[in-house]
N, C-alpha and C. Protein backbone atom coordinates (compact mmCIF):
# COMPACT_ATOMS: atom_id res chain seq x y z
N UNK A 1 0.84 -1.19 0.00
CA UNK A 1 0.00 0.00 0.00
C UNK A 1 0.88 1.25 0.00
N UNK A 2 0.38 2.29 -0.61
CA UNK A 2 1.15 3.54 -0.70
C UNK A 2 1.32 4.19 0.66
N UNK A 3 0.35 4.04 1.53
CA UNK A 3 0.45 4.64 2.86
C UNK A 3 1.55 3.96 3.67
N UNK A 4 1.64 2.66 3.60
CA UNK A 4 2.69 1.93 4.30
C UNK A 4 4.07 2.25 3.72
N UNK A 5 4.14 2.41 2.41
CA UNK A 5 5.40 2.78 1.76
C UNK A 5 5.84 4.17 2.19
N UNK A 6 4.91 5.10 2.25
CA UNK A 6 5.28 6.45 2.70
C UNK A 6 5.66 6.46 4.16
N UNK A 7 5.04 5.62 4.98
CA UNK A 7 5.43 5.50 6.38
C UNK A 7 6.86 4.99 6.49
N UNK A 8 7.20 4.00 5.71
CA UNK A 8 8.52 3.40 5.78
C UNK A 8 9.61 4.34 5.27
N UNK A 9 9.36 5.01 4.15
CA UNK A 9 10.41 5.81 3.54
C UNK A 9 10.47 7.25 4.04
N UNK A 10 9.50 7.67 4.85
CA UNK A 10 9.48 9.07 5.29
C UNK A 10 10.70 9.43 6.12
N UNK A 11 11.17 8.54 6.97
CA UNK A 11 12.35 8.81 7.78
C UNK A 11 13.59 8.99 6.91
N UNK A 12 13.76 8.12 5.94
CA UNK A 12 14.95 8.16 5.11
C UNK A 12 14.98 9.40 4.21
N UNK A 13 13.85 9.74 3.64
CA UNK A 13 13.79 10.91 2.77
C UNK A 13 14.01 12.18 3.57
N UNK A 14 13.38 12.27 4.75
CA UNK A 14 13.56 13.45 5.59
C UNK A 14 15.01 13.55 6.07
N UNK A 15 15.62 12.43 6.39
CA UNK A 15 17.03 12.43 6.81
C UNK A 15 17.95 12.90 5.70
N UNK A 16 17.68 12.46 4.48
CA UNK A 16 18.49 12.87 3.34
C UNK A 16 18.38 14.37 3.08
N UNK A 17 17.16 14.86 3.04
CA UNK A 17 16.94 16.28 2.75
C UNK A 17 17.49 17.15 3.88
N UNK A 18 17.25 16.75 5.12
CA UNK A 18 17.70 17.59 6.24
C UNK A 18 19.21 17.57 6.41
N UNK A 19 19.88 16.50 5.98
CA UNK A 19 21.34 16.51 6.08
C UNK A 19 21.93 17.54 5.12
N UNK A 20 21.28 17.75 3.97
CA UNK A 20 21.73 18.81 3.07
C UNK A 20 21.42 20.19 3.64
N UNK A 21 20.30 20.33 4.34
CA UNK A 21 19.94 21.61 4.93
C UNK A 21 20.74 21.89 6.20
N UNK A 22 21.23 20.86 6.85
CA UNK A 22 21.98 21.04 8.08
C UNK A 22 23.38 21.60 7.82
N UNK A 23 23.90 21.39 6.65
CA UNK A 23 25.25 21.86 6.35
C UNK A 23 25.38 23.38 6.44
N UNK A 24 24.49 24.16 5.82
CA UNK A 24 24.61 25.61 5.98
C UNK A 24 24.34 26.08 7.41
N UNK A 25 23.46 25.39 8.11
CA UNK A 25 23.18 25.75 9.51
C UNK A 25 24.42 25.53 10.36
N UNK A 26 25.06 24.38 10.16
CA UNK A 26 26.27 24.09 10.92
C UNK A 26 27.39 25.05 10.56
N UNK A 27 27.51 25.39 9.29
CA UNK A 27 28.55 26.33 8.87
C UNK A 27 28.33 27.73 9.40
N UNK A 28 27.08 28.15 9.49
CA UNK A 28 26.78 29.51 9.92
C UNK A 28 26.75 29.67 11.44
N UNK A 29 26.23 28.67 12.13
CA UNK A 29 26.01 28.81 13.58
C UNK A 29 26.86 27.89 14.43
N UNK A 30 27.51 26.91 13.84
CA UNK A 30 28.35 26.00 14.60
C UNK A 30 27.66 24.68 14.90
N UNK A 31 28.40 23.80 15.55
CA UNK A 31 27.89 22.46 15.82
C UNK A 31 26.85 22.43 16.92
N UNK A 32 27.01 23.24 17.94
CA UNK A 32 26.09 23.17 19.08
C UNK A 32 24.64 23.46 18.70
N UNK A 33 24.34 24.55 17.97
CA UNK A 33 22.95 24.76 17.56
C UNK A 33 22.42 23.64 16.65
N UNK A 34 23.29 23.09 15.82
CA UNK A 34 22.85 21.99 14.95
C UNK A 34 22.51 20.75 15.77
N UNK A 35 23.30 20.46 16.78
CA UNK A 35 23.01 19.33 17.64
C UNK A 35 21.71 19.57 18.41
N UNK A 36 21.50 20.79 18.87
CA UNK A 36 20.26 21.11 19.59
C UNK A 36 19.04 21.00 18.69
N UNK A 37 19.14 21.47 17.46
CA UNK A 37 18.02 21.36 16.52
C UNK A 37 17.72 19.89 16.23
N UNK A 38 18.77 19.11 15.98
CA UNK A 38 18.58 17.69 15.71
C UNK A 38 17.99 16.95 16.90
N UNK A 39 18.48 17.28 18.09
CA UNK A 39 17.94 16.63 19.30
C UNK A 39 16.51 17.01 19.56
N UNK A 40 16.16 18.28 19.34
CA UNK A 40 14.78 18.72 19.55
C UNK A 40 13.84 18.06 18.53
N UNK A 41 14.29 17.96 17.29
CA UNK A 41 13.47 17.31 16.27
C UNK A 41 13.29 15.83 16.58
N UNK A 42 14.35 15.18 17.04
CA UNK A 42 14.26 13.76 17.38
C UNK A 42 13.33 13.55 18.58
N UNK A 43 13.43 14.42 19.57
CA UNK A 43 12.56 14.32 20.75
C UNK A 43 11.10 14.54 20.37
N UNK A 44 10.84 15.57 19.54
CA UNK A 44 9.48 15.84 19.11
C UNK A 44 8.92 14.68 18.26
N UNK A 45 9.75 14.13 17.40
CA UNK A 45 9.31 12.99 16.59
C UNK A 45 9.02 11.76 17.43
N UNK A 46 9.82 11.53 18.46
CA UNK A 46 9.57 10.40 19.35
C UNK A 46 8.28 10.58 20.12
N UNK A 47 8.06 11.79 20.62
CA UNK A 47 6.83 12.08 21.37
C UNK A 47 5.60 11.96 20.47
N UNK A 48 5.72 12.48 19.26
CA UNK A 48 4.59 12.41 18.34
C UNK A 48 4.30 10.96 17.92
N UNK A 49 5.35 10.21 17.69
CA UNK A 49 5.15 8.80 17.35
C UNK A 49 4.54 8.01 18.49
N UNK A 50 4.92 8.33 19.72
CA UNK A 50 4.35 7.63 20.86
C UNK A 50 2.91 8.01 21.15
N UNK A 51 2.53 9.23 20.79
CA UNK A 51 1.17 9.71 21.05
C UNK A 51 0.27 9.61 19.82
N UNK A 52 0.75 9.00 18.77
CA UNK A 52 0.01 8.97 17.52
C UNK A 52 -1.29 8.16 17.65
N UNK A 53 -2.33 8.70 17.05
CA UNK A 53 -3.62 8.02 17.04
C UNK A 53 -4.01 7.57 15.63
N UNK A 54 -3.24 7.99 14.64
CA UNK A 54 -3.49 7.52 13.27
C UNK A 54 -2.16 7.47 12.52
N UNK A 55 -2.21 6.96 11.31
CA UNK A 55 -1.00 6.75 10.52
C UNK A 55 -0.36 8.07 10.12
N UNK A 56 -1.16 9.11 9.92
CA UNK A 56 -0.60 10.38 9.50
C UNK A 56 0.25 11.03 10.60
N UNK A 57 -0.15 10.85 11.84
CA UNK A 57 0.67 11.33 12.95
C UNK A 57 1.96 10.53 13.04
N UNK A 58 1.89 9.24 12.76
CA UNK A 58 3.10 8.41 12.74
C UNK A 58 4.06 8.87 11.65
N UNK A 59 3.52 9.19 10.48
CA UNK A 59 4.37 9.65 9.38
C UNK A 59 5.03 10.97 9.73
N UNK A 60 4.27 11.90 10.31
CA UNK A 60 4.85 13.18 10.72
C UNK A 60 5.92 12.97 11.79
N UNK A 61 5.67 12.06 12.72
CA UNK A 61 6.69 11.74 13.73
C UNK A 61 7.94 11.17 13.10
N UNK A 62 7.78 10.32 12.08
CA UNK A 62 8.95 9.76 11.41
C UNK A 62 9.69 10.81 10.60
N UNK A 63 8.98 11.78 10.05
CA UNK A 63 9.65 12.88 9.35
C UNK A 63 10.51 13.67 10.34
N UNK A 64 9.96 13.96 11.51
CA UNK A 64 10.74 14.67 12.52
C UNK A 64 11.94 13.84 12.99
N UNK A 65 11.75 12.54 13.12
CA UNK A 65 12.89 11.67 13.45
C UNK A 65 13.95 11.73 12.35
N UNK A 66 13.53 11.78 11.11
CA UNK A 66 14.46 11.90 10.00
C UNK A 66 15.23 13.20 10.02
N UNK A 67 14.55 14.29 10.40
CA UNK A 67 15.24 15.57 10.53
C UNK A 67 16.31 15.48 11.61
N UNK A 68 15.96 14.85 12.73
CA UNK A 68 16.94 14.67 13.80
C UNK A 68 18.12 13.83 13.37
N UNK A 69 17.86 12.77 12.66
CA UNK A 69 18.94 11.90 12.16
C UNK A 69 19.81 12.64 11.14
N UNK A 70 19.18 13.43 10.27
CA UNK A 70 19.94 14.17 9.26
C UNK A 70 20.86 15.20 9.88
N UNK A 71 20.36 15.93 10.89
CA UNK A 71 21.21 16.92 11.56
C UNK A 71 22.32 16.23 12.33
N UNK A 72 22.00 15.14 13.02
CA UNK A 72 23.03 14.43 13.78
C UNK A 72 24.08 13.83 12.85
N UNK A 73 23.65 13.31 11.72
CA UNK A 73 24.58 12.74 10.75
C UNK A 73 25.52 13.81 10.21
N UNK A 74 25.00 14.97 9.91
CA UNK A 74 25.82 16.06 9.37
C UNK A 74 26.84 16.51 10.41
N UNK A 75 26.42 16.67 11.65
CA UNK A 75 27.32 17.14 12.70
C UNK A 75 28.39 16.09 12.98
N UNK A 76 28.02 14.82 13.02
CA UNK A 76 29.01 13.77 13.27
C UNK A 76 30.00 13.66 12.13
N UNK A 77 29.57 13.87 10.92
CA UNK A 77 30.48 13.83 9.78
C UNK A 77 31.50 14.95 9.87
N UNK A 78 31.07 16.12 10.27
CA UNK A 78 31.99 17.25 10.41
C UNK A 78 33.00 16.98 11.52
N UNK A 79 32.54 16.41 12.64
CA UNK A 79 33.44 16.13 13.75
C UNK A 79 34.47 15.09 13.36
N UNK A 80 34.06 14.06 12.64
CA UNK A 80 34.98 12.98 12.26
C UNK A 80 36.05 13.50 11.30
N UNK A 81 35.64 14.29 10.30
CA UNK A 81 36.60 14.76 9.31
C UNK A 81 37.43 15.94 9.80
N UNK A 82 36.98 16.60 10.86
CA UNK A 82 37.73 17.74 11.39
C UNK A 82 38.90 17.29 12.27
N UNK A 83 38.80 16.08 12.79
CA UNK A 83 39.83 15.58 13.70
C UNK A 83 41.02 15.09 12.96
């Protein structure tokens, strides 16, 4: 079903897009704000996923989880290559 497919791929697509958007944020403001944005998005996505009453809330929660993963991935990549 298309709804199940969008549920499954929403995290990965959001992570991919947000990792590209996280690069200018990290470059302009530094790693700490990027980590805070990623952590807040991950926390909000977890809370929304836990409180979800329908599939659309689950998908939105997974999108927020993807944003958190994308920001964390971008920050960790910068830390690894900077050392």
